[in-house]
Short mmCIF file of N, CA and C in Angstrom, two decimals:
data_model
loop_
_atom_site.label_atom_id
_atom_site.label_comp_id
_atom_site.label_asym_id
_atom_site.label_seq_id
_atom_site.Cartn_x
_atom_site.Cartn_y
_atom_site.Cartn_z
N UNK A 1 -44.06 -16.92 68.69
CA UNK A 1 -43.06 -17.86 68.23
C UNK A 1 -43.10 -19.08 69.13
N UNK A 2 -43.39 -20.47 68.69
CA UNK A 2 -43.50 -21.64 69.46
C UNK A 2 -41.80 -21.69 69.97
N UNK A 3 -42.34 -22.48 71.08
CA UNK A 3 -40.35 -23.10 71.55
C UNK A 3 -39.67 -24.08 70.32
N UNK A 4 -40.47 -24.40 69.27
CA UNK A 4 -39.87 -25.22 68.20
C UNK A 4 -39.13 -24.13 67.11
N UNK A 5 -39.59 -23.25 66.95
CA UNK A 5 -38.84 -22.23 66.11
C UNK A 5 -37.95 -21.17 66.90
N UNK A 6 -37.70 -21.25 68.37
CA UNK A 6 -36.81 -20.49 69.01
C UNK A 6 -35.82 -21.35 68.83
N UNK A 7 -36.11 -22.70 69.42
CA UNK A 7 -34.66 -23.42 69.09
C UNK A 7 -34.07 -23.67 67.93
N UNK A 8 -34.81 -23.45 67.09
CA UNK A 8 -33.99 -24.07 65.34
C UNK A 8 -32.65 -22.87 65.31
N UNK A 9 -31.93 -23.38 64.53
CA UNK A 9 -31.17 -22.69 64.40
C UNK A 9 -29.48 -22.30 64.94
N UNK A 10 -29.15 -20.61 65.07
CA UNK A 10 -28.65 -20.54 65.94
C UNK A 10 -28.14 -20.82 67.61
N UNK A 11 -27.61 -20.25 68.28
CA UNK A 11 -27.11 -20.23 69.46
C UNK A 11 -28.45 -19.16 69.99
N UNK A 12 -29.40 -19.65 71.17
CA UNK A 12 -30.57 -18.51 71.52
C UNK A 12 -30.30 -18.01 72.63
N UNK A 13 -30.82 -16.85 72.87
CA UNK A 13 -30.91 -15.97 73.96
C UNK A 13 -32.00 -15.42 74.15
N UNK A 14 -32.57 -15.30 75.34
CA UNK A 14 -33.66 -14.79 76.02
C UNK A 14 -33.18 -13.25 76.47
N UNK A 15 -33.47 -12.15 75.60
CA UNK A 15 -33.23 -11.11 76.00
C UNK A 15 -34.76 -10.49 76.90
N UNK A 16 -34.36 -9.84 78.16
CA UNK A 16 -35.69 -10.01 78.96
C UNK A 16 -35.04 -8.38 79.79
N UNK A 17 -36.04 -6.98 78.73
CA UNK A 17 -35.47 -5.48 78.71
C UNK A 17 -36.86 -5.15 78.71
N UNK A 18 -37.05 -4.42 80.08
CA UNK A 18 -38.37 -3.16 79.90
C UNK A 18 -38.28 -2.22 79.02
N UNK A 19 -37.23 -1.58 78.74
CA UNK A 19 -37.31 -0.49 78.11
C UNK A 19 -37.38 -0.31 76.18
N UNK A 20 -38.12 -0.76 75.45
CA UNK A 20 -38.40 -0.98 74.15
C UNK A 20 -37.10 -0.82 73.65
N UNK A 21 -36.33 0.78 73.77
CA UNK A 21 -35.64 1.04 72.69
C UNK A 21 -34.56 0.64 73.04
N UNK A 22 -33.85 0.16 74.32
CA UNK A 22 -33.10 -1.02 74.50
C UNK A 22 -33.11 -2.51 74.05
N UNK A 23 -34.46 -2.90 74.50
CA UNK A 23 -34.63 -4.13 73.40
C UNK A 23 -34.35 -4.26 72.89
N UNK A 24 -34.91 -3.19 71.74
CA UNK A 24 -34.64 -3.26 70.15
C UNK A 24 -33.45 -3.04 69.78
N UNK A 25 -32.54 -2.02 70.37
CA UNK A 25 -31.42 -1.95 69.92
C UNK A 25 -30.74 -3.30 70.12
N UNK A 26 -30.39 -4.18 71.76
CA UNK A 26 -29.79 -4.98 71.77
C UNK A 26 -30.19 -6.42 71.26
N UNK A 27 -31.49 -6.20 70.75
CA UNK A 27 -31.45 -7.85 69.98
C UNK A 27 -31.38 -6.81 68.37
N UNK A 28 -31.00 -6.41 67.60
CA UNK A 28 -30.82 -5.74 66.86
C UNK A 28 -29.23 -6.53 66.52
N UNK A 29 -28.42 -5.86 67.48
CA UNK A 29 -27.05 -6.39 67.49
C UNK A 29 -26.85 -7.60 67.99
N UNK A 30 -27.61 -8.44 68.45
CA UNK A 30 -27.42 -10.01 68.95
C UNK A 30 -27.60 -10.57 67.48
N UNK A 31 -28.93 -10.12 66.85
CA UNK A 31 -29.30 -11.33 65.67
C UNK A 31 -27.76 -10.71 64.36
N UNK A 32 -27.79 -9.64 64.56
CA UNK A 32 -26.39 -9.18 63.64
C UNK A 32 -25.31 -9.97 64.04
N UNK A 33 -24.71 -10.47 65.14
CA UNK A 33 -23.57 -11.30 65.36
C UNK A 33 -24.05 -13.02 65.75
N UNK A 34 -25.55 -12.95 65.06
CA UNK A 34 -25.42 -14.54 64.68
C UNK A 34 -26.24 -15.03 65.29
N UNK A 35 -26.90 -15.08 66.78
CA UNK A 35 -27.78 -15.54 67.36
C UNK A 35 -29.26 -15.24 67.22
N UNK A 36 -29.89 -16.24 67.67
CA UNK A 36 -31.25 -15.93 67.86
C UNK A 36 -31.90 -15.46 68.66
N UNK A 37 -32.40 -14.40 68.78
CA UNK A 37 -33.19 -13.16 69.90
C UNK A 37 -34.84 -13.69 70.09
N UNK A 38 -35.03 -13.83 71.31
CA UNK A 38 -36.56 -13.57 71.47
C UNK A 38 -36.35 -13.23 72.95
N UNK A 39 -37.42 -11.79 72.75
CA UNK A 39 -37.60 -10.77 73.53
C UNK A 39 -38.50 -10.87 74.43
N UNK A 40 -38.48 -10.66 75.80
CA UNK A 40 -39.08 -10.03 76.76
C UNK A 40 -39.32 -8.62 77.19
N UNK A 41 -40.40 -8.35 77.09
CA UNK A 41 -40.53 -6.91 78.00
C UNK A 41 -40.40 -6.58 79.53
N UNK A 42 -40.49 -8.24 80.18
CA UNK A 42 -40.52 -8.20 82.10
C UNK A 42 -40.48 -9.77 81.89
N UNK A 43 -40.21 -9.90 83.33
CA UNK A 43 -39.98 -11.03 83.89
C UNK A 43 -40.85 -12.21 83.85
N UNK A 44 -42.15 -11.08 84.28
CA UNK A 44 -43.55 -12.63 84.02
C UNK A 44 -43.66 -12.59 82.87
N UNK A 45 -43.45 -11.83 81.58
CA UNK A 45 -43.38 -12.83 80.28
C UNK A 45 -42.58 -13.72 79.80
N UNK A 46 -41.18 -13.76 80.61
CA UNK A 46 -40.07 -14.27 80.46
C UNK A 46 -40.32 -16.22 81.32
N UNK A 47 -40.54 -15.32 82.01
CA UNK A 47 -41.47 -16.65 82.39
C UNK A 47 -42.27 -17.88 82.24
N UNK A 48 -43.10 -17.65 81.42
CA UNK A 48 -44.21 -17.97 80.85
C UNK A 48 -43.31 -18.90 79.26
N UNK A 49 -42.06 -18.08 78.78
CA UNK A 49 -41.54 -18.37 77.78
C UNK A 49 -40.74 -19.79 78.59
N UNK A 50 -39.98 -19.60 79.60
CA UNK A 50 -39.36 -20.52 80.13
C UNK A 50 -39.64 -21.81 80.75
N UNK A 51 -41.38 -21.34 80.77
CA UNK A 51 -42.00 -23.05 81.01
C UNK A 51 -41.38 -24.51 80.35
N UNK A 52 -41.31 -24.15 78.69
CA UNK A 52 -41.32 -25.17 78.17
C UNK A 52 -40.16 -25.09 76.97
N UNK A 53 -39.03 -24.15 77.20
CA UNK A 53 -37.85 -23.68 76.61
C UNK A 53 -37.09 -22.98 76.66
N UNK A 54 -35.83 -23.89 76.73
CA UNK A 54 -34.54 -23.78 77.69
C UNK A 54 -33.75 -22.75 76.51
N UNK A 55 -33.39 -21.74 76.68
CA UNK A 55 -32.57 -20.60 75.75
C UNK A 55 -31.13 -21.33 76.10
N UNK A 56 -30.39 -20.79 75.40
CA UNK A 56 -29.05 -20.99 75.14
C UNK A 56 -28.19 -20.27 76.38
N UNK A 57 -28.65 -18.92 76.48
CA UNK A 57 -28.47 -18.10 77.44
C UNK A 57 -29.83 -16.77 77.68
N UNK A 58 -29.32 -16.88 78.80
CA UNK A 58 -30.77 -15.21 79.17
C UNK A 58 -30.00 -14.00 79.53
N UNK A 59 -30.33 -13.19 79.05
CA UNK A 59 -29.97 -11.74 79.44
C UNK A 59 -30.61 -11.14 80.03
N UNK A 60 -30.82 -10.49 81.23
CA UNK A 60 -32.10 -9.65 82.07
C UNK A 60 -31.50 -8.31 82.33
N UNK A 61 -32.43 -7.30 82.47
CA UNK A 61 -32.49 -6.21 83.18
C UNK A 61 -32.42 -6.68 84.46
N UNK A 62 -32.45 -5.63 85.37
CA UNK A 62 -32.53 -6.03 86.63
C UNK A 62 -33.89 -4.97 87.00
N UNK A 63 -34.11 -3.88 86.88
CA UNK A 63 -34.94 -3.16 87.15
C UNK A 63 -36.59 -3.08 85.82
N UNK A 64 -36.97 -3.67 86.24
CA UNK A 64 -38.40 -3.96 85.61
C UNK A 64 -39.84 -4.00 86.39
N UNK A 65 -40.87 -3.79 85.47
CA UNK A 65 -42.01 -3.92 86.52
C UNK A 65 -42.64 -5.57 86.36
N UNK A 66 -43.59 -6.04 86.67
CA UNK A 66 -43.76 -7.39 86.91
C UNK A 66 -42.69 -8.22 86.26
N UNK A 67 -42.26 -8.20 87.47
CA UNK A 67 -40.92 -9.61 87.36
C UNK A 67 -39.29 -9.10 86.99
N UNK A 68 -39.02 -8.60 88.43
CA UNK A 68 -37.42 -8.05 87.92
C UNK A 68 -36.50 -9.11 87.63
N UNK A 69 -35.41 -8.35 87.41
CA UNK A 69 -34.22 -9.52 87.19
C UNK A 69 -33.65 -10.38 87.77
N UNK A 70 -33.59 -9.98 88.86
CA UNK A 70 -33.39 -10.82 90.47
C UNK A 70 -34.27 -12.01 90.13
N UNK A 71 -35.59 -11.94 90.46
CA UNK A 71 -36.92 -13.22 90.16
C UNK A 71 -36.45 -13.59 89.00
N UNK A 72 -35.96 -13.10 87.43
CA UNK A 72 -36.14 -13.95 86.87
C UNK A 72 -34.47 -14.83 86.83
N UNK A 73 -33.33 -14.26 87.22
CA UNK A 73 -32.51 -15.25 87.15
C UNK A 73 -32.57 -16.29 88.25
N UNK A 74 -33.25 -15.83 89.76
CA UNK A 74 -34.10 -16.92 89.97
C UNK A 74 -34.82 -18.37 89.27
N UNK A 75 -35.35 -17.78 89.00
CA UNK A 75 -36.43 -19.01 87.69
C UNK A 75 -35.75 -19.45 86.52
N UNK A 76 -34.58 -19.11 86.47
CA UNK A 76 -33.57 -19.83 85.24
C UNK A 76 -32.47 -20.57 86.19
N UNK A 77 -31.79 -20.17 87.18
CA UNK A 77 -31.96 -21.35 88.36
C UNK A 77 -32.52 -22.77 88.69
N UNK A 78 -33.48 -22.11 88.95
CA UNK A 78 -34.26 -22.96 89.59
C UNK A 78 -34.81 -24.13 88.32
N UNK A 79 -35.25 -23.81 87.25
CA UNK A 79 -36.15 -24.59 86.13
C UNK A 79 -34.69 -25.17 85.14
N UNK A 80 -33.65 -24.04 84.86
CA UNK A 80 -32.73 -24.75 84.02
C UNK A 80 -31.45 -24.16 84.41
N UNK A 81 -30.81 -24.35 85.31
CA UNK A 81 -29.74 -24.58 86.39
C UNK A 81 -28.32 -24.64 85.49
N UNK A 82 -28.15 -25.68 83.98
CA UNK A 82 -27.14 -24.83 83.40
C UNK A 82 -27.43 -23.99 81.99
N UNK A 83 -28.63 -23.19 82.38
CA UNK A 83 -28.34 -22.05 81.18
C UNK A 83 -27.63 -21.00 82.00
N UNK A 84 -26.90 -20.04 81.33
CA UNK A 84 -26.08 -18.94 81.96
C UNK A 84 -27.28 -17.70 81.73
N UNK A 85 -27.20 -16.86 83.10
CA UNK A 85 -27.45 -16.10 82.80
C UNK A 85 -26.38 -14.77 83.13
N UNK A 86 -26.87 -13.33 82.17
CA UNK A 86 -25.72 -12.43 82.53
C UNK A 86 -27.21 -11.28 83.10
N UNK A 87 -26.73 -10.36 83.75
CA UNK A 87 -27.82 -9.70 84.36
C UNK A 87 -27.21 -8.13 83.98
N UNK A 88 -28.34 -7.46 83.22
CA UNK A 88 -27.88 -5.83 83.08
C UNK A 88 -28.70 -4.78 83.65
N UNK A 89 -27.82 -3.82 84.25
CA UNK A 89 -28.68 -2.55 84.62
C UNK A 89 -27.77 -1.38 84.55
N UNK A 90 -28.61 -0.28 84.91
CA UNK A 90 -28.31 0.86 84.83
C UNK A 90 -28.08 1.65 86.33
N UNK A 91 -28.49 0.47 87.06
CA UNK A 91 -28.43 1.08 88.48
C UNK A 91 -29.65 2.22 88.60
N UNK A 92 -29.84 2.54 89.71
CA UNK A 92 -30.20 3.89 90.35
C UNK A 92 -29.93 4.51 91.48
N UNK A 93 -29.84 5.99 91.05
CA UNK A 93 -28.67 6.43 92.07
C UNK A 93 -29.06 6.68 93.33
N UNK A 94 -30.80 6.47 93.15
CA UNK A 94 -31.39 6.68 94.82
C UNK A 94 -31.20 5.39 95.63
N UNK A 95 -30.91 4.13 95.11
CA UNK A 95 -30.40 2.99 95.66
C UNK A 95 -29.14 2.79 96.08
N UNK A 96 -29.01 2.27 97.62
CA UNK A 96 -27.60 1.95 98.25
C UNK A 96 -27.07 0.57 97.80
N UNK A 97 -28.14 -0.30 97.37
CA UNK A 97 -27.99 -1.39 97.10
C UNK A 97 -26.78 -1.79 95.84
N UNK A 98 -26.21 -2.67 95.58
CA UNK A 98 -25.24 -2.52 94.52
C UNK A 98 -26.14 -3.86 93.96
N UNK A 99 -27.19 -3.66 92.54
CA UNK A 99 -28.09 -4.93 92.46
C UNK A 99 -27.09 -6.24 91.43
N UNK A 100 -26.13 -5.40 90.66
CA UNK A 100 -25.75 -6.20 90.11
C UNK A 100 -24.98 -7.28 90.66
N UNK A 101 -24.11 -6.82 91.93
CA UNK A 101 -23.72 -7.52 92.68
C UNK A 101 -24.21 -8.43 93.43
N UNK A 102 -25.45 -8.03 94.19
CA UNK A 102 -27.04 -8.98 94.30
C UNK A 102 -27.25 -10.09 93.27
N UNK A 103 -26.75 -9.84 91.74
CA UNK A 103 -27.12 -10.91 90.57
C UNK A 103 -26.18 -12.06 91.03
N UNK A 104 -24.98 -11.35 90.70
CA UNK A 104 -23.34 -12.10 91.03
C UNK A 104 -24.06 -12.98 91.72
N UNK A 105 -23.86 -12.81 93.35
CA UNK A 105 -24.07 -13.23 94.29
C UNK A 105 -25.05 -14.97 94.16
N UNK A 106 -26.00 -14.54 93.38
CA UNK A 106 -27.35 -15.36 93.28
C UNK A 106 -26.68 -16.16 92.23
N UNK A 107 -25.94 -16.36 90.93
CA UNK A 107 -25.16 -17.13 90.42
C UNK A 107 -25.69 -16.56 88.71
N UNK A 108 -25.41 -15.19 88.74
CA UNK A 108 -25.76 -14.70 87.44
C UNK A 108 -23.97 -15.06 86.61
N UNK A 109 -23.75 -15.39 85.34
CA UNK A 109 -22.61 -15.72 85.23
C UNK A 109 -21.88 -14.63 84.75
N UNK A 110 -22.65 -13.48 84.41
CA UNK A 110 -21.17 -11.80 84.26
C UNK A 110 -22.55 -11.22 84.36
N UNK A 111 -21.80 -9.86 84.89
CA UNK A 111 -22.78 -8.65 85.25
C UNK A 111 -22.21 -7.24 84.75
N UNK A 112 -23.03 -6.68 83.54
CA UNK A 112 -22.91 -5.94 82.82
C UNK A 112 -23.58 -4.60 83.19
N UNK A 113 -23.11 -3.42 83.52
CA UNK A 113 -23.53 -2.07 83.99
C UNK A 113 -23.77 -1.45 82.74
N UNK A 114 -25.08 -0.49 82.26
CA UNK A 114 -25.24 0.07 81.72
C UNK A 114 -24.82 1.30 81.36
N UNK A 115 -24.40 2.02 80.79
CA UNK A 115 -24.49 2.24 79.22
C UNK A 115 -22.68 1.12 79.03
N UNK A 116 -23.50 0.37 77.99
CA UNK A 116 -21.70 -0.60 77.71
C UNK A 116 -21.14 -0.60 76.54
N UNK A 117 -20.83 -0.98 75.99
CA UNK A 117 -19.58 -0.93 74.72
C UNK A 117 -19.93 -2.12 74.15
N UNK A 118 -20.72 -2.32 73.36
CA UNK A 118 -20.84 -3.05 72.45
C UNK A 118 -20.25 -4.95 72.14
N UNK A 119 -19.16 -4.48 71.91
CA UNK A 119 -17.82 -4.90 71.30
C UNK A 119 -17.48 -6.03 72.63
N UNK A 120 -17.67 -5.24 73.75
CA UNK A 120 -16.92 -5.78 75.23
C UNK A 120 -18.47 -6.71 75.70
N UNK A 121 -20.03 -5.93 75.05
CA UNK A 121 -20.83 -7.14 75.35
C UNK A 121 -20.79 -8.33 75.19
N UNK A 122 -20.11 -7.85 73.55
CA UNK A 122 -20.45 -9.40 72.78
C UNK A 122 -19.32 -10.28 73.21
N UNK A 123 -18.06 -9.39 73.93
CA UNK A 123 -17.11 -10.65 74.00
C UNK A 123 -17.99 -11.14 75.55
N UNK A 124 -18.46 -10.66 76.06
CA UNK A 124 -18.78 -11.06 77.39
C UNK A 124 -19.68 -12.13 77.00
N UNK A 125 -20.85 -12.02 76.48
CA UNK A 125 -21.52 -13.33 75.94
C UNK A 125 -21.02 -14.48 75.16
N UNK A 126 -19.73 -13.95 74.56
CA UNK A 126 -18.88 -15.41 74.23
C UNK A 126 -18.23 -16.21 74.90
N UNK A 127 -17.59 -15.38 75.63
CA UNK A 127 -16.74 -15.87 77.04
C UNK A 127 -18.09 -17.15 78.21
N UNK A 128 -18.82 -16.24 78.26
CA UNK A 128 -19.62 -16.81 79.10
C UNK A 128 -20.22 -18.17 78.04
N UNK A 129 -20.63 -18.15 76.88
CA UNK A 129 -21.42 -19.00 75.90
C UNK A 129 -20.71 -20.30 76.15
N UNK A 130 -18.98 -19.60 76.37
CA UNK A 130 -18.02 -20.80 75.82
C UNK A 130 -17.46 -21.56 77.22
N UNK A 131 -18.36 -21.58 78.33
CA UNK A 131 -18.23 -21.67 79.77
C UNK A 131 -16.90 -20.86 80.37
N UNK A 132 -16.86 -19.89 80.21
CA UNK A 132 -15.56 -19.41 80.69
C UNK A 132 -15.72 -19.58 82.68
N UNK A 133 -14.51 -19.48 82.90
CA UNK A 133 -14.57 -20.12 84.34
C UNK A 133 -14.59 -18.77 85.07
N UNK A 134 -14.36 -17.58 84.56
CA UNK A 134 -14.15 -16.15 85.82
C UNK A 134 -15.38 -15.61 85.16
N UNK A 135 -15.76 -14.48 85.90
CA UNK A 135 -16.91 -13.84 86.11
C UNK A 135 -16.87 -13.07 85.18
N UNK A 136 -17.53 -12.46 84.23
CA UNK A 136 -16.98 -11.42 82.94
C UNK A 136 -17.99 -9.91 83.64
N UNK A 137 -17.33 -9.50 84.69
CA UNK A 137 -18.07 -7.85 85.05
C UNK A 137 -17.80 -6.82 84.57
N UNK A 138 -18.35 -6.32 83.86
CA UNK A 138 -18.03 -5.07 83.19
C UNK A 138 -18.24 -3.88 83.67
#
């Protein structure tokens, strides 16, 4: 898909999920409540997409193989400074680290813990869409 047919349209999002059947499920329910989905499997493809087109908003995993979530809300930072991003994981329990809080920190704009509620995603991506001023952590 060129960056000319990501932007037509809807409101876009860069959904950027290692795990397929997450993907699929959550741009499944993104393009159902109206937006436009284009998918990442990792970070360096997410990447590569972000050279030359600015999404509406990005959604990341945090735990991925080439190119976690950390690096890539990095590089949405750094290249386009006001797209929002929200950062999701599932954690792991052999980690002391709290990563989502790591996102926060770095200027992810809500940080969503896995397994979530649907309903409370989508308000979180509106809230945030619609510049909301507090942090939407779920």
């Amino acid at each position: 898909m060129s960056a000319t047919e990501m932007q037509s349209g809807s409101t876009t999002i860069l959904l950027v999920e290692d795990d397929e059947t997450v993907r699929d499920a959550l741009s499944l329910m993104l393009e159902r409540a109206g937006y436009t989905v284009t998918a990442a499997e990792n970070g360096l493809i997410a990447a590569g997409l972000l050279e030359d087109w600015q999404p509406n908003l990005v959604i990341t995993d945090i735990f991925m193989p080439d190119g976690d979530g950390i690096e890539t809300l990095n590089l949405v930072k750094r290249r386009w400074p006001s797209t929002p991003v929200i950062a999701i994981s599932g954690g792991s329990p052999m980690l002391r680290i709290d990563y989502l809080q790591v996102a926060d920190d770095f200027g992810a704009a809500a940080t969503v813990a896995k397994p979530f509620v649907g309903e409370q995603f989508l308000a979180t991506i509106a809230q945030v869409l619609a510049g909301g001023a507090a942090k939407a952590n779920l």
